[in-house]
Amino acid sequence: MENRIFTVATSHLDTVWRWELPKTIEEFLPDTVEKNLELLEKYPHYRFNFEGAFRYELIEEYYPLAFEEIKRYAKEGRWNPSGSAYENGDVNIPSPEAIFRNFLYGNRYFEEKLGTKSNDIFLPDCFGFGWALPSVARHAHLKGFTTQKLGWGGAYERPFNIGLWRGVDGKSIYASLNPLSYRNKFDGTVRGNTSYEIFDEIDELAKKQKVTLPVWNNELLMRSHGAGAYTSRTMSKRLNAQNEILADYCEKACVAADLLTSYKYPTEIIERAWKRVIQHQFHDDITGTSTMLVYNDSWNDYYVSLSQFKNEYEGAVGAIANELDTSWCKECAVIVNNPVAIRRKDAVEAHVKLSHNAKYVKVVDEKGREVPCQIQKKQGKEFDIIFTADVPSVGYRVYDVQASDKPYSKETELKVSEHVLENGRYRVMLNKNGDIASITDKKLKVKLLSAPVKLALLHDTGELNYPSWEMRKEDIDGEPYAYAGDPQFEIVENGAARAAIKITRRGGASKFIQTVSLTANGEYIRIENYVDWQDRRTLLKAQFPFNAENDE
């Protein structure tokens, strides 16, 4: 077969980076569109590729006449959407659900508005690519993947120019891993291609030719550049994760409510909230590599989507709750929803208002059995309580909160002192430095730690040119120059349902507050962290030296 060059004319535009979205809308989008429309008019054989349905939505809203021209050229096959995605996003931090939706919303928009779609992932400027990506892509009916970013320092030597990338489930996509840099010049007569034509042509090769393609069966991560993006602007990662989790809870409840009640699935609201989240999964947004002005907008948008998911989740759960039998309840019915895919027996927090004043409350199930309960706060007839609920997978259960003249009195295995937490599964011991020094799994009869869990401070000696992008492995593996210490201990919860110890410490110029808790029937140890970070050129590392190790 003769050698061929596939030339892909594209304009790589960062939605945000050292500028905010308004500048993209006012300057960069019209500049990109106008110049390429001129080239399409001037050169009959010119073909152009542009990524990101979100940017097309902006063009459609702010420059409708230009968008009509784009539609015309798209019908002629000369203006081509590439990359399949709603936004040219990071693919390491977002969940698989988010990545699937990114492709779903992107290609659906392209098909609806332009009458065409792409079948590739086109990510010239992302900071590494996880092993799940080819599996997600194949399940989304995509064929190929293109990036030039591995030339910036991949964790592995670039495996090939063109070949097969196999995912964690054994599914593969074609991959073009060496299209050189953003700008290239060469002489000769060329005809432009779409970003995915090369994958279509490979797909049409005979089987005996395709089996000769080299195969990469691993991740394609970066070694230094981009490694710091997992932790830069951590608030973005936290808000993104909260949205992804709440969106999952919301959708499960909405589907059930739509099937079982008169509640209607809020398609438009959920899609709008998801799109706003995916917009900020852009590869210079969620990664923490943009200016602070960008994050003022991003975090506001995250909270808007959280509010939308919360409202729809509450509405759907409320619709189902209205159909549940609460006729047996004597005082205040509380419905508990377990949105995860396993049965859970765990502590639940609730705010209740009784019909009359009482010193204590008790919580009973539908069979009249009292469950562990404790009061967090009381004001008149209103109580903030914690109680133990046992709810099946993606299920609902009714409990009754009643007035009582005494607290929960049955003995549980939950115990707490200044340095020890214990329930039926674990015994957790803190040392005089405030570290978790020992965890005993009473069920397995083993000690889980080989040394205390510490908060370590390490020097960050990476280059100042890319401080948000880069993290040196030598720094991560280095010796700490300080640890969090000088602790103050406080037992903040000591009840039948949950017990907790708060440890306040300092390290360097920063302050750390950790709350370690166990529940009566809990299968895990919960640690909540509040960090007032005041140290520069410093990494904070939570060291977990487990007894179980993998030498590889």
PDB file of N, CA, C and O in Angstrom, residues 216-283:
ATOM      1  N   TRP A 216      -0.908  -1.202  21.840  1.00  0.00           N
ATOM      2  CA  TRP A 216      -0.513  -0.694  23.161  1.00  0.00           C
ATOM      3  C   TRP A 216      -1.594  -1.072  24.152  1.00  0.00           C
ATOM      4  O   TRP A 216      -2.760  -0.722  23.989  1.00  0.00           O
ATOM      5  N   ASN A 217      -1.215  -1.784  25.210  1.00  0.00           N
ATOM      6  CA  ASN A 217      -2.167  -2.305  26.185  1.00  0.00           C
ATOM      7  C   ASN A 217      -1.817  -1.743  27.564  1.00  0.00           C
ATOM      8  O   ASN A 217      -1.458  -2.461  28.481  1.00  0.00           O
ATOM      9  N   ASN A 218      -1.950  -0.422  27.697  1.00  0.00           N
ATOM     10  CA  ASN A 218      -1.567   0.253  28.937  1.00  0.00           C
ATOM     11  C   ASN A 218      -2.111   1.680  28.894  1.00  0.00           C
ATOM     12  O   ASN A 218      -2.715   2.092  27.902  1.00  0.00           O
ATOM     13  N   GLU A 219      -1.853   2.424  29.953  1.00  0.00           N
ATOM     14  CA  GLU A 219      -2.249   3.823  29.986  1.00  0.00           C
ATOM     15  C   GLU A 219      -1.264   4.675  29.196  1.00  0.00           C
ATOM     16  O   GLU A 219      -0.173   4.225  28.855  1.00  0.00           O
ATOM     17  N   LEU A 220      -1.642   5.935  28.942  1.00  0.00           N
ATOM     18  CA  LEU A 220      -0.773   6.872  28.222  1.00  0.00           C
ATOM     19  C   LEU A 220      -0.708   8.172  29.022  1.00  0.00           C
ATOM     20  O   LEU A 220      -1.205   9.214  28.594  1.00  0.00           O
ATOM     21  N   LEU A 221      -0.113   8.089  30.190  1.00  0.00           N
ATOM     22  CA  LEU A 221      -0.063   9.239  31.086  1.00  0.00           C
ATOM     23  C   LEU A 221       1.217  10.040  30.874  1.00  0.00           C
ATOM     24  O   LEU A 221       2.148   9.601  30.213  1.00  0.00           O
ATOM     25  N   MET A 222       1.240  11.243  31.474  1.00  0.00           N
ATOM     26  CA  MET A 222       2.400  12.118  31.398  1.00  0.00           C
ATOM     27  C   MET A 222       3.275  11.908  32.629  1.00  0.00           C
ATOM     28  O   MET A 222       2.780  11.568  33.716  1.00  0.00           O
ATOM     29  N   ARG A 223       4.559  12.141  32.469  1.00  0.00           N
ATOM     30  CA  ARG A 223       5.485  11.942  33.589  1.00  0.00           C
ATOM     31  C   ARG A 223       5.577  13.179  34.474  1.00  0.00           C
ATOM     32  O   ARG A 223       5.525  13.094  35.693  1.00  0.00           O
ATOM     33  N   SER A 224       5.702  14.337  33.878  1.00  0.00           N
ATOM     34  CA  SER A 224       5.876  15.566  34.656  1.00  0.00           C
ATOM     35  C   SER A 224       4.822  16.596  34.272  1.00  0.00           C
ATOM     36  O   SER A 224       4.004  16.993  35.085  1.00  0.00           O
ATOM     37  N   HIS A 225       4.830  17.009  32.993  1.00  0.00           N
ATOM     38  CA  HIS A 225       3.887  18.034  32.547  1.00  0.00           C
ATOM     39  C   HIS A 225       2.461  17.480  32.612  1.00  0.00           C
ATOM     40  O   HIS A 225       2.114  16.526  31.919  1.00  0.00           O
ATOM     41  N   GLY A 226       1.649  18.073  33.453  1.00  0.00           N
ATOM     42  CA  GLY A 226       0.276  17.600  33.630  1.00  0.00           C
ATOM     43  C   GLY A 226       0.085  16.786  34.890  1.00  0.00           C
ATOM     44  O   GLY A 226      -1.043  16.640  35.366  1.00  0.00           O
ATOM     45  N   ALA A 227       1.173  16.256  35.452  1.00  0.00           N
ATOM     46  CA  ALA A 227       1.033  15.450  36.661  1.00  0.00           C
ATOM     47  C   ALA A 227       0.529  16.289  37.835  1.00  0.00           C
ATOM     48  O   ALA A 227      -0.188  15.796  38.709  1.00  0.00           O
ATOM     49  N   GLY A 228       0.900  17.558  37.857  1.00  0.00           N
ATOM     50  CA  GLY A 228       0.427  18.442  38.918  1.00  0.00           C
ATOM     51  C   GLY A 228      -1.033  18.820  38.783  1.00  0.00           C
ATOM     52  O   GLY A 228      -1.654  19.318  39.731  1.00  0.00           O
ATOM     53  N   ALA A 229      -1.595  18.581  37.596  1.00  0.00           N
ATOM     54  CA  ALA A 229      -2.986  18.980  37.351  1.00  0.00           C
ATOM     55  C   ALA A 229      -3.993  18.134  38.121  1.00  0.00           C
ATOM     56  O   ALA A 229      -5.171  18.485  38.185  1.00  0.00           O
ATOM     57  N   TYR A 230      -3.554  17.017  38.707  1.00  0.00           N
ATOM     58  CA  TYR A 230      -4.469  16.218  39.528  1.00  0.00           C
ATOM     59  C   TYR A 230      -4.809  16.927  40.837  1.00  0.00           C
ATOM     60  O   TYR A 230      -5.811  16.599  41.471  1.00  0.00           O
ATOM     61  N   THR A 231      -3.969  17.877  41.267  1.00  0.00           N
ATOM     62  CA  THR A 231      -4.172  18.517  42.567  1.00  0.00           C
ATOM     63  C   THR A 231      -4.293  20.030  42.499  1.00  0.00           C
ATOM     64  O   THR A 231      -4.731  20.644  43.473  1.00  0.00           O
ATOM     65  N   SER A 232      -3.908  20.676  41.400  1.00  0.00           N
ATOM     66  CA  SER A 232      -4.023  22.131  41.304  1.00  0.00           C
ATOM     67  C   SER A 232      -5.492  22.558  41.372  1.00  0.00           C
ATOM     68  O   SER A 232      -6.356  21.920  40.781  1.00  0.00           O
ATOM     69  N   ARG A 233      -5.749  23.653  42.107  1.00  0.00           N
ATOM     70  CA  ARG A 233      -7.127  24.154  42.279  1.00  0.00           C
ATOM     71  C   ARG A 233      -8.051  23.014  42.715  1.00  0.00           C
ATOM     72  O   ARG A 233      -9.034  22.681  42.038  1.00  0.00           O
ATOM     73  N   THR A 234      -7.755  22.425  43.852  1.00  0.00           N
ATOM     74  CA  THR A 234      -8.489  21.220  44.273  1.00  0.00           C
ATOM     75  C   THR A 234      -9.976  21.466  44.481  1.00  0.00           C
ATOM     76  O   THR A 234     -10.766  20.527  44.434  1.00  0.00           O
ATOM     77  N   MET A 235     -10.372  22.718  44.715  1.00  0.00           N
ATOM     78  CA  MET A 235     -11.799  22.992  44.873  1.00  0.00           C
ATOM     79  C   MET A 235     -12.574  22.587  43.614  1.00  0.00           C
ATOM     80  O   MET A 235     -13.701  22.100  43.699  1.00  0.00           O
ATOM     81  N   SER A 236     -11.968  22.774  42.435  1.00  0.00           N
ATOM     82  CA  SER A 236     -12.629  22.358  41.192  1.00  0.00           C
ATOM     83  C   SER A 236     -12.860  20.849  41.175  1.00  0.00           C
ATOM     84  O   SER A 236     -13.927  20.379  40.770  1.00  0.00           O
ATOM     85  N   LYS A 237     -11.855  20.082  41.620  1.00  0.00           N
ATOM     86  CA  LYS A 237     -12.003  18.621  41.644  1.00  0.00           C
ATOM     87  C   LYS A 237     -13.104  18.219  42.611  1.00  0.00           C
ATOM     88  O   LYS A 237     -13.902  17.313  42.338  1.00  0.00           O
ATOM     89  N   ARG A 238     -13.155  18.874  43.762  1.00  0.00           N
ATOM     90  CA  ARG A 238     -14.164  18.550  44.771  1.00  0.00           C
ATOM     91  C   ARG A 238     -15.570  18.855  44.253  1.00  0.00           C
ATOM     92  O   ARG A 238     -16.484  18.024  44.353  1.00  0.00           O
ATOM     93  N   LEU A 239     -15.745  20.043  43.673  1.00  0.00           N
ATOM     94  CA  LEU A 239     -17.067  20.422  43.175  1.00  0.00           C
ATOM     95  C   LEU A 239     -17.478  19.561  41.990  1.00  0.00           C
ATOM     96  O   LEU A 239     -18.661  19.216  41.841  1.00  0.00           O
ATOM     97  N   ASN A 240     -16.521  19.219  41.132  1.00  0.00           N
ATOM     98  CA  ASN A 240     -16.831  18.339  40.005  1.00  0.00           C
ATOM     99  C   ASN A 240     -17.295  16.974  40.504  1.00  0.00           C
ATOM    100  O   ASN A 240     -18.299  16.436  40.038  1.00  0.00           O
ATOM    101  N   ALA A 241     -16.575  16.406  41.472  1.00  0.00           N
ATOM    102  CA  ALA A 241     -16.944  15.093  42.010  1.00  0.00           C
ATOM    103  C   ALA A 241     -18.301  15.140  42.697  1.00  0.00           C
ATOM    104  O   ALA A 241     -19.123  14.223  42.551  1.00  0.00           O
ATOM    105  N   GLN A 242     -18.559  16.205  43.442  1.00  0.00           N
ATOM    106  CA  GLN A 242     -19.863  16.339  44.101  1.00  0.00           C
ATOM    107  C   GLN A 242     -20.987  16.377  43.070  1.00  0.00           C
ATOM    108  O   GLN A 242     -22.054  15.769  43.268  1.00  0.00           O
ATOM    109  N   ASN A 243     -20.766  17.086  41.973  1.00  0.00           N
ATOM    110  CA  ASN A 243     -21.772  17.135  40.908  1.00  0.00           C
ATOM    111  C   ASN A 243     -21.988  15.772  40.278  1.00  0.00           C
ATOM    112  O   ASN A 243     -23.129  15.355  40.048  1.00  0.00           O
ATOM    113  N   GLU A 244     -20.895  15.076  39.976  1.00  0.00           N
ATOM    114  CA  GLU A 244     -21.021  13.762  39.332  1.00  0.00           C
ATOM    115  C   GLU A 244     -21.771  12.776  40.230  1.00  0.00           C
ATOM    116  O   GLU A 244     -22.619  12.006  39.759  1.00  0.00           O
ATOM    117  N   ILE A 245     -21.458  12.791  41.521  1.00  0.00           N
ATOM    118  CA  ILE A 245     -22.115  11.875  42.454  1.00  0.00           C
ATOM    119  C   ILE A 245     -23.589  12.237  42.619  1.00  0.00           C
ATOM    120  O   ILE A 245     -24.473  11.366  42.552  1.00  0.00           O
ATOM    121  N   LEU A 246     -23.864  13.526  42.834  1.00  0.00           N
ATOM    122  CA  LEU A 246     -25.255  13.944  43.024  1.00  0.00           C
ATOM    123  C   LEU A 246     -26.077  13.738  41.753  1.00  0.00           C
ATOM    124  O   LEU A 246     -27.269  13.398  41.816  1.00  0.00           O
ATOM    125  N   ALA A 247     -25.458  13.928  40.589  1.00  0.00           N
ATOM    126  CA  ALA A 247     -26.162  13.688  39.325  1.00  0.00           C
ATOM    127  C   ALA A 247     -26.586  12.225  39.214  1.00  0.00           C
ATOM    128  O   ALA A 247     -27.691  11.922  38.723  1.00  0.00           O
ATOM    129  N   ASP A 248     -25.723  11.322  39.660  1.00  0.00           N
ATOM    130  CA  ASP A 248     -26.054   9.892  39.643  1.00  0.00           C
ATOM    131  C   ASP A 248     -27.227   9.596  40.575  1.00  0.00           C
ATOM    132  O   ASP A 248     -28.177   8.900  40.197  1.00  0.00           O
ATOM    133  N   TYR A 249     -27.180  10.133  41.799  1.00  0.00           N
ATOM    134  CA  TYR A 249     -28.287   9.942  42.744  1.00  0.00           C
ATOM    135  C   TYR A 249     -29.582  10.515  42.166  1.00  0.00           C
ATOM    136  O   TYR A 249     -30.656   9.902  42.254  1.00  0.00           O
ATOM    137  N   CYS A 250     -29.454  11.705  41.578  1.00  0.00           N
ATOM    138  CA  CYS A 250     -30.615  12.393  41.019  1.00  0.00           C
ATOM    139  C   CYS A 250     -31.257  11.574  39.912  1.00  0.00           C
ATOM    140  O   CYS A 250     -32.486  11.380  39.895  1.00  0.00           O
ATOM    141  N   GLU A 251     -30.446  11.077  38.997  1.00  0.00           N
ATOM    142  CA  GLU A 251     -31.011  10.348  37.857  1.00  0.00           C
ATOM    143  C   GLU A 251     -31.703   9.056  38.296  1.00  0.00           C
ATOM    144  O   GLU A 251     -32.777   8.722  37.798  1.00  0.00           O
ATOM    145  N   LYS A 252     -31.097   8.332  39.230  1.00  0.00           N
ATOM    146  CA  LYS A 252     -31.731   7.105  39.717  1.00  0.00           C
ATOM    147  C   LYS A 252     -33.095   7.406  40.323  1.00  0.00           C
ATOM    148  O   LYS A 252     -34.087   6.703  40.061  1.00  0.00           O
ATOM    149  N   ALA A 253     -33.152   8.447  41.159  1.00  0.00           N
ATOM    150  CA  ALA A 253     -34.421   8.794  41.801  1.00  0.00           C
ATOM    151  C   ALA A 253     -35.446   9.274  40.779  1.00  0.00           C
ATOM    152  O   ALA A 253     -36.632   8.927  40.867  1.00  0.00           O
ATOM    153  N   CYS A 254     -35.001  10.054  39.800  1.00  0.00           N
ATOM    154  CA  CYS A 254     -35.927  10.594  38.797  1.00  0.00           C
ATOM    155  C   CYS A 254     -36.501   9.481  37.912  1.00  0.00           C
ATOM    156  O   CYS A 254     -37.682   9.511  37.558  1.00  0.00           O
ATOM    157  N   VAL A 255     -35.661   8.510  37.541  1.00  0.00           N
ATOM    158  CA  VAL A 255     -36.149   7.383  36.735  1.00  0.00           C
ATOM    159  C   VAL A 255     -37.198   6.597  37.510  1.00  0.00           C
ATOM    160  O   VAL A 255     -38.265   6.254  36.986  1.00  0.00           O
ATOM    161  N   ALA A 256     -36.906   6.313  38.779  1.00  0.00           N
ATOM    162  CA  ALA A 256     -37.856   5.556  39.600  1.00  0.00           C
ATOM    163  C   ALA A 256     -39.152   6.332  39.791  1.00  0.00           C
ATOM    164  O   ALA A 256     -40.256   5.765  39.685  1.00  0.00           O
ATOM    165  N   ALA A 257     -39.038   7.636  40.061  1.00  0.00           N
ATOM    166  CA  ALA A 257     -40.240   8.448  40.270  1.00  0.00           C
ATOM    167  C   ALA A 257     -41.073   8.540  39.005  1.00  0.00           C
ATOM    168  O   ALA A 257     -42.316   8.533  39.055  1.00  0.00           O
ATOM    169  N   ASP A 258     -40.414   8.635  37.854  1.00  0.00           N
ATOM    170  CA  ASP A 258     -41.141   8.697  36.576  1.00  0.00           C
ATOM    171  C   ASP A 258     -41.905   7.396  36.317  1.00  0.00           C
ATOM    172  O   ASP A 258     -43.022   7.414  35.781  1.00  0.00           O
ATOM    173  N   LEU A 259     -41.326   6.271  36.718  1.00  0.00           N
ATOM    174  CA  LEU A 259     -41.967   4.972  36.497  1.00  0.00           C
ATOM    175  C   LEU A 259     -43.091   4.701  37.485  1.00  0.00           C
ATOM    176  O   LEU A 259     -44.103   4.084  37.135  1.00  0.00           O
ATOM    177  N   LEU A 260     -42.923   5.167  38.721  1.00  0.00           N
ATOM    178  CA  LEU A 260     -43.827   4.743  39.796  1.00  0.00           C
ATOM    179  C   LEU A 260     -44.853   5.789  40.209  1.00  0.00           C
ATOM    180  O   LEU A 260     -45.821   5.461  40.907  1.00  0.00           O
ATOM    181  N   THR A 261     -44.631   7.057  39.813  1.00  0.00           N
ATOM    182  CA  THR A 261     -45.530   8.132  40.252  1.00  0.00           C
ATOM    183  C   THR A 261     -45.893   9.013  39.060  1.00  0.00           C
ATOM    184  O   THR A 261     -45.529   8.729  37.921  1.00  0.00           O
ATOM    185  N   SER A 262     -46.579  10.098  39.347  1.00  0.00           N
ATOM    186  CA  SER A 262     -46.947  11.056  38.289  1.00  0.00           C
ATOM    187  C   SER A 262     -45.815  12.027  37.972  1.00  0.00           C
ATOM    188  O   SER A 262     -45.947  12.881  37.084  1.00  0.00           O
ATOM    189  N   TYR A 263     -44.704  11.903  38.675  1.00  0.00           N
ATOM    190  CA  TYR A 263     -43.537  12.757  38.453  1.00  0.00           C
ATOM    191  C   TYR A 263     -42.974  12.529  37.047  1.00  0.00           C
ATOM    192  O   TYR A 263     -42.867  11.389  36.590  1.00  0.00           O
ATOM    193  N   LYS A 264     -42.611  13.588  36.346  1.00  0.00           N
ATOM    194  CA  LYS A 264     -42.058  13.494  35.000  1.00  0.00           C
ATOM    195  C   LYS A 264     -40.543  13.719  35.015  1.00  0.00           C
ATOM    196  O   LYS A 264     -40.065  14.660  35.630  1.00  0.00           O
ATOM    197  N   TYR A 265     -39.835  12.837  34.335  1.00  0.00           N
ATOM    198  CA  TYR A 265     -38.376  12.922  34.295  1.00  0.00           C
ATOM    199  C   TYR A 265     -37.953  14.274  33.704  1.00  0.00           C
ATOM    200  O   TYR A 265     -38.346  14.622  32.584  1.00  0.00           O
ATOM    201  N   PRO A 266     -37.117  15.055  34.436  1.00  0.00           N
ATOM    202  CA  PRO A 266     -36.758  16.424  33.999  1.00  0.00           C
ATOM    203  C   PRO A 266     -35.584  16.421  33.019  1.00  0.00           C
ATOM    204  O   PRO A 266     -34.483  16.876  33.339  1.00  0.00           O
ATOM    205  N   THR A 267     -35.818  15.941  31.818  1.00  0.00           N
ATOM    206  CA  THR A 267     -34.738  15.772  30.844  1.00  0.00           C
ATOM    207  C   THR A 267     -33.954  17.054  30.610  1.00  0.00           C
ATOM    208  O   THR A 267     -32.714  17.056  30.649  1.00  0.00           O
ATOM    209  N   GLU A 268     -34.656  18.130  30.366  1.00  0.00           N
ATOM    210  CA  GLU A 268     -33.992  19.378  29.997  1.00  0.00           C
ATOM    211  C   GLU A 268     -33.136  19.923  31.138  1.00  0.00           C
ATOM    212  O   GLU A 268     -32.004  20.382  30.923  1.00  0.00           O
ATOM    213  N   ILE A 269     -33.653  19.862  32.369  1.00  0.00           N
ATOM    214  CA  ILE A 269     -32.909  20.401  33.515  1.00  0.00           C
ATOM    215  C   ILE A 269     -31.662  19.572  33.784  1.00  0.00           C
ATOM    216  O   ILE A 269     -30.571  20.119  34.012  1.00  0.00           O
ATOM    217  N   ILE A 270     -31.789  18.255  33.765  1.00  0.00           N
ATOM    218  CA  ILE A 270     -30.639  17.393  34.028  1.00  0.00           C
ATOM    219  C   ILE A 270     -29.582  17.577  32.939  1.00  0.00           C
ATOM    220  O   ILE A 270     -28.380  17.642  33.221  1.00  0.00           O
ATOM    221  N   GLU A 271     -30.018  17.677  31.694  1.00  0.00           N
ATOM    222  CA  GLU A 271     -29.049  17.867  30.610  1.00  0.00           C
ATOM    223  C   GLU A 271     -28.347  19.210  30.736  1.00  0.00           C
ATOM    224  O   GLU A 271     -27.129  19.303  30.539  1.00  0.00           O
ATOM    225  N   ARG A 272     -29.085  20.252  31.083  1.00  0.00           N
ATOM    226  CA  ARG A 272     -28.475  21.579  31.230  1.00  0.00           C
ATOM    227  C   ARG A 272     -27.455  21.585  32.369  1.00  0.00           C
ATOM    228  O   ARG A 272     -26.368  22.165  32.250  1.00  0.00           O
ATOM    229  N   ALA A 273     -27.801  20.929  33.483  1.00  0.00           N
ATOM    230  CA  ALA A 273     -26.873  20.864  34.616  1.00  0.00           C
ATOM    231  C   ALA A 273     -25.623  20.064  34.254  1.00  0.00           C
ATOM    232  O   ALA A 273     -24.497  20.448  34.597  1.00  0.00           O
ATOM    233  N   TRP A 274     -25.802  18.935  33.555  1.00  0.00           N
ATOM    234  CA  TRP A 274     -24.659  18.117  33.143  1.00  0.00           C
ATOM    235  C   TRP A 274     -23.768  18.881  32.159  1.00  0.00           C
ATOM    236  O   TRP A 274     -22.534  18.844  32.262  1.00  0.00           O
ATOM    237  N   LYS A 275     -24.369  19.565  31.207  1.00  0.00           N
ATOM    238  CA  LYS A 275     -23.570  20.298  30.219  1.00  0.00           C
ATOM    239  C   LYS A 275     -22.712  21.371  30.897  1.00  0.00           C
ATOM    240  O   LYS A 275     -21.565  21.604  30.497  1.00  0.00           O
ATOM    241  N   ARG A 276     -23.276  22.012  31.911  1.00  0.00           N
ATOM    242  CA  ARG A 276     -22.512  23.041  32.613  1.00  0.00           C
ATOM    243  C   ARG A 276     -21.302  22.424  33.317  1.00  0.00           C
ATOM    244  O   ARG A 276     -20.218  23.015  33.356  1.00  0.00           O
ATOM    245  N   VAL A 277     -21.485  21.235  33.880  1.00  0.00           N
ATOM    246  CA  VAL A 277     -20.366  20.538  34.524  1.00  0.00           C
ATOM    247  C   VAL A 277     -19.319  20.149  33.484  1.00  0.00           C
ATOM    248  O   VAL A 277     -18.111  20.368  33.676  1.00  0.00           O
ATOM    249  N   ILE A 278     -19.764  19.575  32.361  1.00  0.00           N
ATOM    250  CA  ILE A 278     -18.833  19.131  31.318  1.00  0.00           C
ATOM    251  C   ILE A 278     -18.095  20.324  30.706  1.00  0.00           C
ATOM    252  O   ILE A 278     -16.918  20.214  30.340  1.00  0.00           O
ATOM    253  N   GLN A 279     -18.764  21.461  30.620  1.00  0.00           N
ATOM    254  CA  GLN A 279     -18.100  22.676  30.132  1.00  0.00           C
ATOM    255  C   GLN A 279     -16.840  22.971  30.937  1.00  0.00           C
ATOM    256  O   GLN A 279     -15.802  23.363  30.381  1.00  0.00           O
ATOM    257  N   HIS A 280     -16.917  22.740  32.249  1.00  0.00           N
ATOM    258  CA  HIS A 280     -15.768  23.049  33.107  1.00  0.00           C
ATOM    259  C   HIS A 280     -14.827  21.868  33.281  1.00  0.00           C
ATOM    260  O   HIS A 280     -13.844  21.973  34.023  1.00  0.00           O
ATOM    261  N   GLN A 281     -15.085  20.779  32.581  1.00  0.00           N
ATOM    262  CA  GLN A 281     -14.110  19.690  32.503  1.00  0.00           C
ATOM    263  C   GLN A 281     -13.121  19.932  31.362  1.00  0.00           C
ATOM    264  O   GLN A 281     -12.293  19.071  31.064  1.00  0.00           O
ATOM    265  N   PHE A 282     -13.206  21.108  30.756  1.00  0.00           N
ATOM    266  CA  PHE A 282     -12.247  21.516  29.728  1.00  0.00           C
ATOM    267  C   PHE A 282     -10.820  21.338  30.251  1.00  0.00           C
ATOM    268  O   PHE A 282     -10.548  21.532  31.434  1.00  0.00           O
ATOM    269  N   HIS A 283      -9.885  21.006  29.363  1.00  0.00           N
ATOM    270  CA  HIS A 283      -8.576  20.544  29.810  1.00  0.00           C
ATOM    271  C   HIS A 283      -7.700  21.620  30.451  1.00  0.00           C
ATOM    272  O   HIS A 283      -6.652  21.292  31.023  1.00  0.00           O
TER     273      HIS A 283
END
